[in-house]
């Protein structure tokens, strides 16, 4: 087990393990983000204030859901991502809300990943990859890209330890606020992570990533399909998308093996 994972100051035993078949024995599997070095646990666990009083009904504007009225509608009634909402924060109902989390149409990411995902070995040199055994409709939540949330210095330290041939898993999210400031979030599933860590890059992807908030102010990286995806097709996202506001960047430019018509030839690299 890597030292970084052993030294994580968060109580790993409190983190529930997901139910997928895992072929990498050195990885601690967690379905959700956990705070790592450089992150204050109290800040990580700070609760969003307020919740709705929708009871057992579906949260909607018509039903006067306070969360949707305040933060906007995120998903269709069938739980698919609404395209137009990329420009504002996606905030789901939280544990202070009185709605039924199993029925609420504003509780999608928190209900967990698609149940038909599987990790497999790619044949063209990209290492492991992710796909589903069922067809997936456009706008469907696939899974989170979850792992240790780490500080900027810890991220630099870990990046420096990587060699050019190492796989890099550190996701750097940059969120631009109206006041001009930027929130930087670093999520590293290298040692402690979920099934999202197996999603490869493509220059013509079938998924995209959006920051979603549930209970905490710390963003969760949610992966949704951007088109219909037939069963067994590899699930991919663009590592340098959101107008380059997020990236999984290597220590040096790696040759991209996505084999798409518009391939940019190299994986994103912002160092
Ligand atoms: C987040 S991991 C993805 C899962 C990884 N393939 C594995 O086996 O665990 C990112 C790493 O996968 C590899 N990778 C992902 N997409 C790739 C692509 N389009 N071409 C080449 N390598 C890729 C790179 O080594 C990259 O640093």
mmCIF file with all atom_site columns, N, CA, C and O in Angstrom, residues 195-229:
data_model
loop_
_atom_site.group_PDB
_atom_site.id
_atom_site.type_symbol
_atom_site.label_atom_id
_atom_site.label_alt_id
_atom_site.label_comp_id
_atom_site.label_asym_id
_atom_site.label_entity_id
_atom_site.label_seq_id
_atom_site.pdbx_PDB_ins_code
_atom_site.Cartn_x
_atom_site.Cartn_y
_atom_site.Cartn_z
_atom_site.occupancy
_atom_site.B_iso_or_equiv
_atom_site.pdbx_formal_charge
_atom_site.auth_seq_id
_atom_site.auth_comp_id
_atom_site.auth_asym_id
_atom_site.auth_atom_id
_atom_site.pdbx_PDB_model_num
ATOM 1   N N  . UNK A 1 195 ? -14.491 3.980  -8.914  1.00 0.00 ? 195 UNK A N  1
ATOM 2   C CA . UNK A 1 195 ? -14.411 3.369  -10.240 1.00 0.00 ? 195 UNK A CA 1
ATOM 3   C C  . UNK A 1 195 ? -14.147 4.413  -11.342 1.00 0.00 ? 195 UNK A C  1
ATOM 4   O O  . UNK A 1 195 ? -13.644 4.086  -12.421 1.00 0.00 ? 195 UNK A O  1
ATOM 5   N N  . UNK A 1 196 ? -14.445 5.696  -11.054 1.00 0.00 ? 196 UNK A N  1
ATOM 6   C CA . UNK A 1 196 ? -14.211 6.768  -12.023 1.00 0.00 ? 196 UNK A CA 1
ATOM 7   C C  . UNK A 1 196 ? -12.743 6.911  -12.406 1.00 0.00 ? 196 UNK A C  1
ATOM 8   O O  . UNK A 1 196 ? -12.415 7.440  -13.470 1.00 0.00 ? 196 UNK A O  1
ATOM 9   N N  . UNK A 1 197 ? -11.840 6.408  -11.560 1.00 0.00 ? 197 UNK A N  1
ATOM 10  C CA . UNK A 1 197 ? -10.402 6.538  -11.821 1.00 0.00 ? 197 UNK A CA 1
ATOM 11  C C  . UNK A 1 197 ? -9.979  5.773  -13.075 1.00 0.00 ? 197 UNK A C  1
ATOM 12  O O  . UNK A 1 197 ? -8.888  5.970  -13.582 1.00 0.00 ? 197 UNK A O  1
ATOM 13  N N  . UNK A 1 198 ? -10.848 4.888  -13.588 1.00 0.00 ? 198 UNK A N  1
ATOM 14  C CA . UNK A 1 198 ? -10.494 4.091  -14.763 1.00 0.00 ? 198 UNK A CA 1
ATOM 15  C C  . UNK A 1 198 ? -10.972 4.723  -16.071 1.00 0.00 ? 198 UNK A C  1
ATOM 16  O O  . UNK A 1 198 ? -10.815 4.124  -17.132 1.00 0.00 ? 198 UNK A O  1
ATOM 17  N N  . UNK A 1 199 ? -11.592 5.896  -15.995 1.00 0.00 ? 199 UNK A N  1
ATOM 18  C CA . UNK A 1 199 ? -12.091 6.505  -17.232 1.00 0.00 ? 199 UNK A CA 1
ATOM 19  C C  . UNK A 1 199 ? -10.936 7.183  -17.966 1.00 0.00 ? 199 UNK A C  1
ATOM 20  O O  . UNK A 1 199 ? -10.235 8.033  -17.416 1.00 0.00 ? 199 UNK A O  1
ATOM 21  N N  . UNK A 1 200 ? -10.759 6.808  -19.225 1.00 0.00 ? 200 UNK A N  1
ATOM 22  C CA . UNK A 1 200 ? -9.683  7.370  -20.040 1.00 0.00 ? 200 UNK A CA 1
ATOM 23  C C  . UNK A 1 200 ? -10.122 8.639  -20.752 1.00 0.00 ? 200 UNK A C  1
ATOM 24  O O  . UNK A 1 200 ? -11.312 8.957  -20.831 1.00 0.00 ? 200 UNK A O  1
ATOM 25  N N  . UNK A 1 201 ? -9.124  9.334  -21.303 1.00 0.00 ? 201 UNK A N  1
ATOM 26  C CA . UNK A 1 201 ? -9.371  10.558 -22.067 1.00 0.00 ? 201 UNK A CA 1
ATOM 27  C C  . UNK A 1 201 ? -9.734  10.228 -23.506 1.00 0.00 ? 201 UNK A C  1
ATOM 28  O O  . UNK A 1 201 ? -9.200  9.292  -24.096 1.00 0.00 ? 201 UNK A O  1
ATOM 29  N N  . UNK A 1 202 ? -10.619 11.047 -24.102 1.00 0.00 ? 202 UNK A N  1
ATOM 30  C CA . UNK A 1 202 ? -10.826 10.999 -25.547 1.00 0.00 ? 202 UNK A CA 1
ATOM 31  C C  . UNK A 1 202 ? -10.995 12.421 -26.047 1.00 0.00 ? 202 UNK A C  1
ATOM 32  O O  . UNK A 1 202 ? -11.573 13.272 -25.356 1.00 0.00 ? 202 UNK A O  1
ATOM 33  N N  . UNK A 1 203 ? -10.506 12.680 -27.274 1.00 0.00 ? 203 UNK A N  1
ATOM 34  C CA . UNK A 1 203 ? -10.689 14.002 -27.890 1.00 0.00 ? 203 UNK A CA 1
ATOM 35  C C  . UNK A 1 203 ? -12.101 14.133 -28.460 1.00 0.00 ? 203 UNK A C  1
ATOM 36  O O  . UNK A 1 203 ? -12.523 15.227 -28.826 1.00 0.00 ? 203 UNK A O  1
ATOM 37  N N  . UNK A 1 204 ? -12.827 13.026 -28.559 1.00 0.00 ? 204 UNK A N  1
ATOM 38  C CA . UNK A 1 204 ? -14.237 13.045 -28.983 1.00 0.00 ? 204 UNK A CA 1
ATOM 39  C C  . UNK A 1 204 ? -15.005 12.163 -27.992 1.00 0.00 ? 204 UNK A C  1
ATOM 40  O O  . UNK A 1 204 ? -15.407 11.045 -28.310 1.00 0.00 ? 204 UNK A O  1
ATOM 41  N N  . UNK A 1 205 ? -15.184 12.668 -26.768 1.00 0.00 ? 205 UNK A N  1
ATOM 42  C CA . UNK A 1 205 ? -15.679 11.823 -25.669 1.00 0.00 ? 205 UNK A CA 1
ATOM 43  C C  . UNK A 1 205 ? -17.183 11.585 -25.732 1.00 0.00 ? 205 UNK A C  1
ATOM 44  O O  . UNK A 1 205 ? -17.906 12.295 -26.424 1.00 0.00 ? 205 UNK A O  1
ATOM 45  N N  . UNK A 1 206 ? -17.647 10.616 -24.959 1.00 0.00 ? 206 UNK A N  1
ATOM 46  C CA . UNK A 1 206 ? -19.096 10.392 -24.845 1.00 0.00 ? 206 UNK A CA 1
ATOM 47  C C  . UNK A 1 206 ? -19.609 10.784 -23.457 1.00 0.00 ? 206 UNK A C  1
ATOM 48  O O  . UNK A 1 206 ? -20.766 10.561 -23.137 1.00 0.00 ? 206 UNK A O  1
ATOM 49  N N  . UNK A 1 207 ? -18.730 11.350 -22.629 1.00 0.00 ? 207 UNK A N  1
ATOM 50  C CA . UNK A 1 207 ? -19.118 11.826 -21.296 1.00 0.00 ? 207 UNK A CA 1
ATOM 51  C C  . UNK A 1 207 ? -18.492 13.193 -21.026 1.00 0.00 ? 207 UNK A C  1
ATOM 52  O O  . UNK A 1 207 ? -17.557 13.599 -21.711 1.00 0.00 ? 207 UNK A O  1
ATOM 53  N N  . UNK A 1 208 ? -19.017 13.873 -20.022 1.00 0.00 ? 208 UNK A N  1
ATOM 54  C CA . UNK A 1 208 ? -18.434 15.146 -19.585 1.00 0.00 ? 208 UNK A CA 1
ATOM 55  C C  . UNK A 1 208 ? -18.481 15.192 -18.063 1.00 0.00 ? 208 UNK A C  1
ATOM 56  O O  . UNK A 1 208 ? -19.204 14.418 -17.432 1.00 0.00 ? 208 UNK A O  1
ATOM 57  N N  . UNK A 1 209 ? -17.698 16.106 -17.503 1.00 0.00 ? 209 UNK A N  1
ATOM 58  C CA . UNK A 1 209 ? -17.596 16.205 -16.038 1.00 0.00 ? 209 UNK A CA 1
ATOM 59  C C  . UNK A 1 209 ? -18.156 17.546 -15.579 1.00 0.00 ? 209 UNK A C  1
ATOM 60  O O  . UNK A 1 209 ? -17.849 18.576 -16.192 1.00 0.00 ? 209 UNK A O  1
ATOM 61  N N  . UNK A 1 210 ? -18.957 17.525 -14.541 1.00 0.00 ? 210 UNK A N  1
ATOM 62  C CA . UNK A 1 210 ? -19.418 18.787 -13.941 1.00 0.00 ? 210 UNK A CA 1
ATOM 63  C C  . UNK A 1 210 ? -19.239 18.740 -12.424 1.00 0.00 ? 210 UNK A C  1
ATOM 64  O O  . UNK A 1 210 ? -19.436 17.683 -11.811 1.00 0.00 ? 210 UNK A O  1
ATOM 65  N N  . UNK A 1 211 ? -18.870 19.887 -11.826 1.00 0.00 ? 211 UNK A N  1
ATOM 66  C CA . UNK A 1 211 ? -18.816 19.938 -10.367 1.00 0.00 ? 211 UNK A CA 1
ATOM 67  C C  . UNK A 1 211 ? -20.230 20.002 -9.795  1.00 0.00 ? 211 UNK A C  1
ATOM 68  O O  . UNK A 1 211 ? -21.053 20.797 -10.269 1.00 0.00 ? 211 UNK A O  1
ATOM 69  N N  . UNK A 1 212 ? -20.506 19.135 -8.844  1.00 0.00 ? 212 UNK A N  1
ATOM 70  C CA . UNK A 1 212 ? -21.836 19.097 -8.215  1.00 0.00 ? 212 UNK A CA 1
ATOM 71  C C  . UNK A 1 212 ? -21.635 19.187 -6.714  1.00 0.00 ? 212 UNK A C  1
ATOM 72  O O  . UNK A 1 212 ? -20.694 18.593 -6.167  1.00 0.00 ? 212 UNK A O  1
ATOM 73  N N  . UNK A 1 213 ? -22.516 19.942 -6.043  1.00 0.00 ? 213 UNK A N  1
ATOM 74  C CA . UNK A 1 213 ? -22.436 20.014 -4.579  1.00 0.00 ? 213 UNK A CA 1
ATOM 75  C C  . UNK A 1 213 ? -23.670 19.374 -3.968  1.00 0.00 ? 213 UNK A C  1
ATOM 76  O O  . UNK A 1 213 ? -24.783 19.582 -4.445  1.00 0.00 ? 213 UNK A O  1
ATOM 77  N N  . UNK A 1 214 ? -23.427 18.596 -2.898  1.00 0.00 ? 214 UNK A N  1
ATOM 78  C CA . UNK A 1 214 ? -24.555 17.937 -2.246  1.00 0.00 ? 214 UNK A CA 1
ATOM 79  C C  . UNK A 1 214 ? -24.690 18.497 -0.828  1.00 0.00 ? 214 UNK A C  1
ATOM 80  O O  . UNK A 1 214 ? -25.471 19.400 -0.601  1.00 0.00 ? 214 UNK A O  1
ATOM 81  N N  . UNK A 1 215 ? -23.873 18.031 0.085   1.00 0.00 ? 215 UNK A N  1
ATOM 82  C CA . UNK A 1 215 ? -23.961 18.549 1.452   1.00 0.00 ? 215 UNK A CA 1
ATOM 83  C C  . UNK A 1 215 ? -22.889 19.584 1.740   1.00 0.00 ? 215 UNK A C  1
ATOM 84  O O  . UNK A 1 215 ? -23.104 20.523 2.492   1.00 0.00 ? 215 UNK A O  1
ATOM 85  N N  . UNK A 1 216 ? -21.745 19.374 1.151   1.00 0.00 ? 216 UNK A N  1
ATOM 86  C CA . UNK A 1 216 ? -20.582 20.193 1.486   1.00 0.00 ? 216 UNK A CA 1
ATOM 87  C C  . UNK A 1 216 ? -20.321 21.240 0.401   1.00 0.00 ? 216 UNK A C  1
ATOM 88  O O  . UNK A 1 216 ? -20.768 21.098 -0.741  1.00 0.00 ? 216 UNK A O  1
ATOM 89  N N  . UNK A 1 217 ? -19.563 22.250 0.761   1.00 0.00 ? 217 UNK A N  1
ATOM 90  C CA . UNK A 1 217 ? -19.162 23.258 -0.224  1.00 0.00 ? 217 UNK A CA 1
ATOM 91  C C  . UNK A 1 217 ? -18.100 22.712 -1.175  1.00 0.00 ? 217 UNK A C  1
ATOM 92  O O  . UNK A 1 217 ? -17.847 23.274 -2.228  1.00 0.00 ? 217 UNK A O  1
ATOM 93  N N  . UNK A 1 218 ? -17.481 21.589 -0.781  1.00 0.00 ? 218 UNK A N  1
ATOM 94  C CA . UNK A 1 218 ? -16.444 20.998 -1.638  1.00 0.00 ? 218 UNK A CA 1
ATOM 95  C C  . UNK A 1 218 ? -17.123 20.279 -2.811  1.00 0.00 ? 218 UNK A C  1
ATOM 96  O O  . UNK A 1 218 ? -18.023 19.468 -2.633  1.00 0.00 ? 218 UNK A O  1
ATOM 97  N N  . UNK A 1 219 ? -16.647 20.613 -4.017  1.00 0.00 ? 219 UNK A N  1
ATOM 98  C CA . UNK A 1 219 ? -17.277 20.056 -5.231  1.00 0.00 ? 219 UNK A CA 1
ATOM 99  C C  . UNK A 1 219 ? -17.050 18.556 -5.343  1.00 0.00 ? 219 UNK A C  1
ATOM 100 O O  . UNK A 1 219 ? -15.999 18.048 -4.959  1.00 0.00 ? 219 UNK A O  1
ATOM 101 N N  . UNK A 1 220 ? -18.048 17.863 -5.887  1.00 0.00 ? 220 UNK A N  1
ATOM 102 C CA . UNK A 1 220 ? -17.886 16.469 -6.288  1.00 0.00 ? 220 UNK A CA 1
ATOM 103 C C  . UNK A 1 220 ? -17.859 16.473 -7.812  1.00 0.00 ? 220 UNK A C  1
ATOM 104 O O  . UNK A 1 220 ? -18.584 17.237 -8.446  1.00 0.00 ? 220 UNK A O  1
ATOM 105 N N  . UNK A 1 221 ? -17.018 15.643 -8.412  1.00 0.00 ? 221 UNK A N  1
ATOM 106 C CA . UNK A 1 221 ? -16.904 15.620 -9.875  1.00 0.00 ? 221 UNK A CA 1
ATOM 107 C C  . UNK A 1 221 ? -17.846 14.564 -10.424 1.00 0.00 ? 221 UNK A C  1
ATOM 108 O O  . UNK A 1 221 ? -17.640 13.367 -10.218 1.00 0.00 ? 221 UNK A O  1
ATOM 109 N N  . UNK A 1 222 ? -18.885 15.007 -11.088 1.00 0.00 ? 222 UNK A N  1
ATOM 110 C CA . UNK A 1 222 ? -19.909 14.082 -11.578 1.00 0.00 ? 222 UNK A CA 1
ATOM 111 C C  . UNK A 1 222 ? -19.754 13.892 -13.087 1.00 0.00 ? 222 UNK A C  1
ATOM 112 O O  . UNK A 1 222 ? -19.604 14.857 -13.826 1.00 0.00 ? 222 UNK A O  1
ATOM 113 N N  . UNK A 1 223 ? -19.792 12.637 -13.509 1.00 0.00 ? 223 UNK A N  1
ATOM 114 C CA . UNK A 1 223 ? -19.605 12.309 -14.919 1.00 0.00 ? 223 UNK A CA 1
ATOM 115 C C  . UNK A 1 223 ? -20.938 11.871 -15.511 1.00 0.00 ? 223 UNK A C  1
ATOM 116 O O  . UNK A 1 223 ? -21.579 10.944 -14.993 1.00 0.00 ? 223 UNK A O  1
ATOM 117 N N  . UNK A 1 224 ? -21.361 12.575 -16.570 1.00 0.00 ? 224 UNK A N  1
ATOM 118 C CA . UNK A 1 224 ? -22.623 12.281 -17.255 1.00 0.00 ? 224 UNK A CA 1
ATOM 119 C C  . UNK A 1 224 ? -22.334 11.947 -18.715 1.00 0.00 ? 224 UNK A C  1
ATOM 120 O O  . UNK A 1 224 ? -21.353 12.435 -19.284 1.00 0.00 ? 224 UNK A O  1
ATOM 121 N N  . UNK A 1 225 ? -23.216 11.180 -19.333 1.00 0.00 ? 225 UNK A N  1
ATOM 122 C CA . UNK A 1 225 ? -23.047 10.890 -20.762 1.00 0.00 ? 225 UNK A CA 1
ATOM 123 C C  . UNK A 1 225 ? -23.498 12.097 -21.588 1.00 0.00 ? 225 UNK A C  1
ATOM 124 O O  . UNK A 1 225 ? -24.513 12.726 -21.293 1.00 0.00 ? 225 UNK A O  1
ATOM 125 N N  . UNK A 1 226 ? -22.750 12.397 -22.655 1.00 0.00 ? 226 UNK A N  1
ATOM 126 C CA . UNK A 1 226 ? -23.097 13.525 -23.530 1.00 0.00 ? 226 UNK A CA 1
ATOM 127 C C  . UNK A 1 226 ? -23.830 13.042 -24.778 1.00 0.00 ? 226 UNK A C  1
ATOM 128 O O  . UNK A 1 226 ? -24.236 13.843 -25.612 1.00 0.00 ? 226 UNK A O  1
ATOM 129 N N  . UNK A 1 227 ? -23.965 11.726 -24.942 1.00 0.00 ? 227 UNK A N  1
ATOM 130 C CA . UNK A 1 227 ? -24.696 11.161 -26.078 1.00 0.00 ? 227 UNK A CA 1
ATOM 131 C C  . UNK A 1 227 ? -25.207 9.789  -25.643 1.00 0.00 ? 227 UNK A C  1
ATOM 132 O O  . UNK A 1 227 ? -24.828 9.295  -24.569 1.00 0.00 ? 227 UNK A O  1
ATOM 133 N N  . UNK A 1 228 ? -26.016 9.170  -26.506 1.00 0.00 ? 228 UNK A N  1
ATOM 134 C CA . UNK A 1 228 ? -26.410 7.783  -26.240 1.00 0.00 ? 228 UNK A CA 1
ATOM 135 C C  . UNK A 1 228 ? -25.139 6.936  -26.336 1.00 0.00 ? 228 UNK A C  1
ATOM 136 O O  . UNK A 1 228 ? -24.350 7.100  -27.267 1.00 0.00 ? 228 UNK A O  1
ATOM 137 N N  . UNK A 1 229 ? -24.929 6.034  -25.383 1.00 0.00 ? 229 UNK A N  1
ATOM 138 C CA . UNK A 1 229 ? -23.722 5.191  -25.418 1.00 0.00 ? 229 UNK A CA 1
ATOM 139 C C  . UNK A 1 229 ? -24.159 3.724  -25.447 1.00 0.00 ? 229 UNK A C  1
ATOM 140 O O  . UNK A 1 229 ? -24.753 3.228  -24.485 1.00 0.00 ? 229 UNK A O  1
#
